[in-house]
Every structure is written in C-alpha cells, then in structure tokens.
Amino acid sequence: MAKARVVHYINQFFAGIGGEEKANVKPHVSVELPVISQQLAKLLGDEAEIVATVVCGDSYFNENLESAKSEILEMIKKANPDMLIAGPAFNAGRYGMACGTVVKMVQDEMDLKAFTAMYEENPGVDVFKKDVLIIKTSDSAAGMRKALPSVAKMALKIINGENIGTPDEEGTITRGLRVNVFSEERGSMRAVNMLVKKLKGESFTTEYPMPIFDRVAAKPAIKDITKAKIAVVTSGGIVPKHNPDRIESSSASKYGRYDISTFKTLSEADHETAHGGYDPTYANLDPNRVVPMDVLRDLEHEGKIGSLFQYFYSTVGNGTSVANSVKYAEDIAKDLLANNVDAVILTST
Amino acid sequence: MRLEIGNINIQDIQFGDKTEVKNSILYVEKEALINAISGDDHIRSIDVEIVRPGESVRITPVKDVIEPRVKVDGPGGIFPGILSKVDTVGEGRTHVLKGAAVMTTGKIVGFQEGIVDMTGPGADFTPFSKLCNVVIIAEPHEGIKQHEHEYAVRLIGFKAAKFLGEAGRNVTPDDIEIYETKPLFKSHEEFPDLPKVAYVYMLQTQGLLHDTYVYGVDAKKIVPTLLYPTEVMDGAIVSGNCVSACDKNTTYIHLNNPVIHDLYKLHGKEYNFVGVIITNENVYLADKERSSNWTAKLAEYLGLDGVIISEEGFGNPDTDLIMNCKKISEKGIKTVLLTDEYAGRDGASQSLADSDPSGDACVTGGNANMTIILPKLDRLIGHQEVIDVIAGGFDGSLRADGSIEVEIQAITGATSEVGFNKMTARMY
C-alpha cells in the first residue's frame, strides 16, 4: 500500500523562524521539513509520510484571515494530501485559532481528513471543538514529547479507518456530540444494574449527564423604587453607531459598557444593534425598543425611579456560549456593585 | 399474583387452509382472519401479507405492532376492557406465539407512524425486523376523521392478534416462564432485608392521537395507580398513540415490557420488586403536578427504596419525567431514568427539554435525530409517499432512486424508552 500523504500545518515559531517578532511571516511551504515535522514523520513510520509543511505567522494569519486562508488552501491542495495535521498548538491562542481554522477549512473545502492538538484552555478549543477533532496536550511546548506520539497514533488510526473511541479513551477534547452506539445489554437491564448500584451506594456512570441549568432566584422587590439607581444590561446588541468595540454579530467574545449620561433618548443617529440573530430593522430604527432609555428618562424626571445609571452594558446573545455569558455577567455584576446600582433591567431579544 | 407465560416458538408464518400452529410454523387461514377483523364501517378494505426477517420488504406507515397471545387459564381474557370483559388479568396461564406479530398499516392517520425494514441497515434499528409479521393493510373510506381512523385500525390490530393467539390455546409451549408478585406485606415478609423497588411506568397521554389505554380507560383520565406487573403481560395496557415511531411503546412493547421482565430477573436477590406505578403525561400543568405528586406519594406509601422511571415520547413529557424524578428523589427514594435523546442531527444540542440534578442516573435509548440512509428494497407494503411528512422525515427524504434519508425517529421502536434495544448514546 502506498504511504498516506500528510500535510503538516505549523506556525513560525515551530518552523524555527522566530518568535513574536516573526509572527508576520506570510504563508509558505517550508523548503525542508522543519524539525517538528521530521519528528512527526518518524513517528508515523512506514504507513504515512509528510509531503509538505505549510507555515504561517500567527499574526499574519489572524490579521489577514481571508487571504491567508485561501493561500494556505492552495498550498495544501497542491500537495495532494490524504490528511492534514495542524499543530500541536499547546496554549498559544492565535496558533490554536489558526490550527482550528485550517482544519475546519480543509474538512469543509476538500473533504480532507484532518485534526489538531492543543491545551484544553486554548481559546481555539471553545471555538472549534464542535467541528474539529482536537487531541489534548499540556499547556506548553515542554509537553511535545508526549504530544507528538499521541498525534501520530491518532493519524494512523484515522488512516487505517479504525474506530475513534470516546474522548476518555482517546485523550481528545470532548466535542459535546452525542453519538449512538450499540451496547452489550439492552437498556432496561442497564437501568436495573444502575439501580442496584445506586441502592448499594456504589459508583455508577450515568449515560446522559443532565445539563445543570443555572437558575438564579429573583431578589426581593426593591423597597423604595423612587430612590433606586437603575441600570440596563442587554443581550440585544445595542451599541453606539458603528460598533466601536466590534462586538461580533454571533458568538460574541466580549461585551461593551457605554456612557449614556448625555443622552435623553437613543436614536437611529447615535445607536444601532450588532446582533445577527434577529431582523435588526426595528432595533436600528428605534434602539429604545431594546434599551428603553426613553421611558426610563421619563420615569427619572417624574421621580418614579431614583436615577438611571450612566452606563448600559451590552453584548450579543446570539450563539454566545453559556460559559462566556457567565463570565461577562460576573464582570458586569462587580462593576454594578462597585457603582452602588440597586436594580437592573435585563432585556433580551 | 402468579402468571405462567407459555412461549410457543414461531419460526415461520404461512398461509394455509386452517389457522393453527404445527412444528413451530403458524398457518393462517387468510379469509377467516379477514372475516374476523372486518365489519368496521370506516374501513374500505383489508388485506393481509406475511413478511419474514431478512426479506427485502419495507412496511410503512406502521401504526402498531401486537403480539398474539391467548389466556388459557385464570380470570379474564387478552386485552381486558377492550376485547375481553374487564376482569382483572395477570393470573393463571397465558400462551404466547413467540416470534410472531401483527403489524398494522394502511393510509396514514397522522404524522407519527413509522418505517419497518425487514433487511438492510434500517432493520438493525427496529426490534420488529426480527419477527415474522402478519401485516394487516387496512384502508379507510375517504373523509373519515383521524380519530375514527385511528380507533378503527387499533381495534383491527387487537382483533387480529387475538384471532391468531387462539391458535396457541392447545399447543404445548416450548418453554414456560413464571412471574409472581405477592401482596405487599407478604412480599415484605418474604424478603425483609432487601430494598423495595418499583417501576414508575409513564404512559403517553398528550391527547389528539397521543393516547394509551388501561383496561379500556383513556389513561389521560386516570390518576396514578398500582398494577401487578403480570397484568401488563395480559394486555392491561395498549397503545393508541401516533407519537413518533422511534419511542412510542407499541402494544407489543407493553406486553413484553422489558423493565418489568428485567426487574423480575434480580427480584429476591438484589431487591424486592413490589409492583408497578402507572402514571400519565397530560399537557396541562395541574395534571402534571397532580400526577407527579401522586407517583411520589404512592412510592412513599409503598415504602420504596428505589424506582426505575420510564418516559414515553419527548419534549413536553420530559417535564413529567423530571417532575417525577425530582419529587420521588425528594422522598429519599433512589431513581434511575429511562429516556431517549433529541440532540440534533449533529448531536450537539442539549438532549432533553428539562433537567434536574436529581436525574443523576439516566439510561438513554440513543439520539433520535441521527440520520440514516435506507436503500430501496424490493417490496413495499403500505404507502411510501408519506416518508417526507412523517416525524423524522423531511422534504426530500424520499429520493428519486427509491432510497430514503430519514432521522431514526421515523423507524418504529428505534430508541425505545423502556430499554427494549441495545442502543445508547455516548458523549464524544
């Protein structure tokens, strides 16, 4: 059998070109295989060979995403590979993003078998784990000696068409995908056995870990709303015109805090929505529909509320992970407490 | 209550001059069967076909599957309150034509009837591909109402199963299994040191063709109550529902409820299996609250240490499952849940519509949204054009070359929530 043709994607650092100062290196095919690719090739043995190593600087990749992607895709196509391996990226964030992007791209565009490897807290994990197979590594290149054999083992498994086991069995990142499999015993007997273990107080493994909904109990009502300082927090994506913080239209990676002390109301001229998950026409025409500044100012003037806090907070709820939402909420809550805000109106869309 | 189940193994079914069992072959006198199940004014025509495991046949839309049984000793008859008087059943002796089933098809009633392939990749997902099936094709008159249609075909299926079951009355069974559950205090005297467990058996009762009947009573109208496990084996509970094919309990599944059978396996060794609490899955909140309060109350009243709770259907009934789990757990009783999953075609979504930390022991019948390609088979019984509209199908499911791409949701019995199958799902 002919050796499987593998393309390796790495960044400027692992190509031996340099560190941060060389992060602007443009995409190219390495003339000679870099040391890391040679080591990987050795571990792949007789069944696979690395036919090319594509290198790109992390800054260049992330700052010129579209052009870098198409250049890299062309280079990979030219090598006529059977598989692509990206990384390992360890805990290098931009490198992790690049590895995830390249793997997803070749899967989508070329229907090519591909995977990467990185540390579980690499930002690339959260973004790509659903679409991309990722082998777990340690957080720094010091873990290379352990990481490369795992990468080679997975590569050979995929090349040989072997079944890929569960994340625990394979040391991969849990992708959060439910996959049907046939077990030894029928479901009713599995339930009986689980009940016996539970009755005896022995350990057992549930087949479906229940998602835990983080239900937050409502606080008691404000005693005197006419003295209360009120703030608005929204996941509806209202931002100052032209979205100065570039909050993403989906899967927001940040939130914004915007000063409204000089505004009596919000309008089409000064605010808009960044949200990509609903028809923005009506929110853009009148942003008060999402952040009800107009009526809150009226209530403030009429003395029905104490005051409106000078900032509102905004992010885009569309596709944003629960983990990120929790993080933003913790930050915002601290800021609200530090500013003695008494109550918050949360608006969603 | 003690019931002997006499299994008469059926290895083949053939048409014959007389309906009888000879040398493990069930012979069916076609005209006599059709006569026995005819007479409903809503039905225009009835035909009968026989299909066997491995044959290149697809049956769709499958409404119900029913096992032929006959009561040979003890009070009452099969399907009490429906085809027999409402005597309490579950005692004495019942003969079963094991390996045979009646399967009903014909024009679709709703959207939620299924596919059974007797060979190919689809056959692996349905337990009914392993049986010799007498397929009843009942076609309704134009213009009848859906609920009249469903009722008529439901009764035809039961009548056919009863007619065929009679053939086993005087046959010596190949094996006899004995199931016995004693009155609560006697049972406790017998096993004073074993934990007491019961089965909380949730019945689909969302209404509008999503119904189940207990001794002929629409289970929407019951409050949770107790059954001896053996009552179920004589047809105390029957399916009247058109819920998604993959996780509805067909009447065959009720008769052979695997939780009951498997709980009996370790009864008297690991625990004392004291009985069955049946409950419903109504759509009104007050009904959900009342029924889950009552399952918890009955579980406490029986002095239980543990229960297995099985769901039927998904989405709305997930709330009933979780309410039962939470309230029973709050009584200090250990729970194990049996359900299936709707995690999306990519498997990436949350699988249930409700959740509680007390549901920490859960067995799953798999992700019903998984898609499968079913190749064209040689013979089709029923109406294939419904594939695009049945639950689990989508626009374009039925392809020009006769193959089908559907979610396994459309395959009858694929993700059984009483654990009839070996399938499960794992997190990748």
Coordinates of N, CA and C in Angstrom, one line a residue, chain B residues 1-7 69-74 78 89-96 173 175-181 230-231 233-234 261 264:
Chain B
M1 N -50.0 -12.4 42.9 CA -50.5 -12.8 41.5 C -49.4 -13.5 40.8
R2 N -49.8 -14.7 40.2 CA -48.8 -15.5 39.6 C -49.2 -15.9 38.2
L3 N -48.3 -15.6 37.3 CA -48.7 -15.9 35.9 C -47.6 -16.8 35.2
E4 N -48.1 -17.8 34.5 CA -47.2 -18.6 33.7 C -47.3 -18.1 32.3
I5 N -46.2 -17.8 31.7 CA -46.1 -17.4 30.3 C -45.6 -18.6 29.5
G6 N -46.4 -19.2 28.7 CA -46.0 -20.4 27.9 C -45.6 -19.9 26.5
N7 N -44.3 -19.9 26.2 CA -43.9 -19.4 24.9 C -43.9 -20.5 23.9
R69 N -51.5 -13.5 21.7 CA -51.5 -14.2 23.0 C -52.9 -14.7 23.2
V70 N -53.0 -15.8 24.1 CA -54.3 -16.3 24.5 C -54.2 -16.7 25.9
K71 N -55.3 -16.4 26.6 CA -55.3 -16.8 28.0 C -55.9 -18.2 28.1
V72 N -55.1 -19.1 28.7 CA -55.6 -20.5 28.7 C -56.1 -20.9 30.1
D73 N -55.7 -20.1 31.1 CA -56.1 -20.4 32.5 C -56.1 -19.1 33.3
G74 N -57.0 -19.0 34.2 CA -57.1 -17.8 35.1 C -58.2 -16.9 34.6
I78 N -57.4 -11.8 27.0 CA -56.5 -10.8 26.5 C -57.2 -9.5 26.2
V89 N -56.7 -9.2 35.1 CA -55.9 -10.2 34.5 C -54.6 -10.3 35.1
G90 N -53.7 -11.2 34.7 CA -52.4 -11.3 35.2 C -52.1 -12.6 36.0
E91 N -53.2 -13.4 36.1 CA -53.1 -14.6 36.9 C -53.3 -15.9 36.0
G92 N -52.8 -17.0 36.4 CA -53.1 -18.2 35.6 C -52.0 -18.5 34.6
R93 N -52.5 -18.7 33.4 CA -51.5 -19.1 32.3 C -51.9 -18.4 31.0
T94 N -50.9 -17.9 30.3 CA -51.1 -17.3 29.0 C -50.1 -17.9 28.0
H95 N -50.7 -18.2 26.8 CA -49.8 -18.7 25.8 C -49.4 -17.6 24.8
V96 N -48.2 -17.6 24.4 CA -47.7 -16.5 23.5 C -47.1 -17.2 22.2
P173 N -46.4 -25.4 25.1 CA -45.3 -24.4 24.9 C -43.9 -25.0 24.9
D175 N -41.4 -23.4 26.1 CA -40.8 -23.1 27.5 C -41.9 -22.3 28.3
I176 N -41.8 -22.5 29.6 CA -42.7 -21.8 30.5 C -41.9 -20.9 31.4
E177 N -42.3 -19.6 31.5 CA -41.7 -18.7 32.5 C -42.7 -18.4 33.5
I178 N -42.3 -18.3 34.8 CA -43.2 -18.0 35.8 C -42.9 -16.6 36.4
Y179 N -43.8 -15.8 36.5 CA -43.7 -14.5 37.1 C -44.7 -14.3 38.3
E180 N -44.1 -14.0 39.4 CA -45.0 -13.9 40.6 C -44.7 -12.6 41.4
T181 N -45.8 -11.9 41.7 CA -45.7 -10.8 42.7 C -46.7 -11.0 43.7
T230 N -47.7 -8.5 36.3 CA -48.2 -9.5 35.3 C -49.4 -9.1 34.6
E231 N -50.1 -8.1 35.1 CA -51.3 -7.6 34.4 C -51.0 -7.1 33.0
M233 N -48.7 -8.2 31.1 CA -48.4 -9.3 30.1 C -49.7 -9.8 29.5
D234 N -50.9 -9.5 30.1 CA -52.1 -10.0 29.5 C -52.9 -8.9 28.7
H261 N -39.8 -7.3 32.9 CA -39.1 -8.6 32.8 C -37.7 -8.6 33.4
Y264 N -37.8 -8.5 37.2 CA -38.0 -9.8 37.8 C -36.7 -10.6 37.9

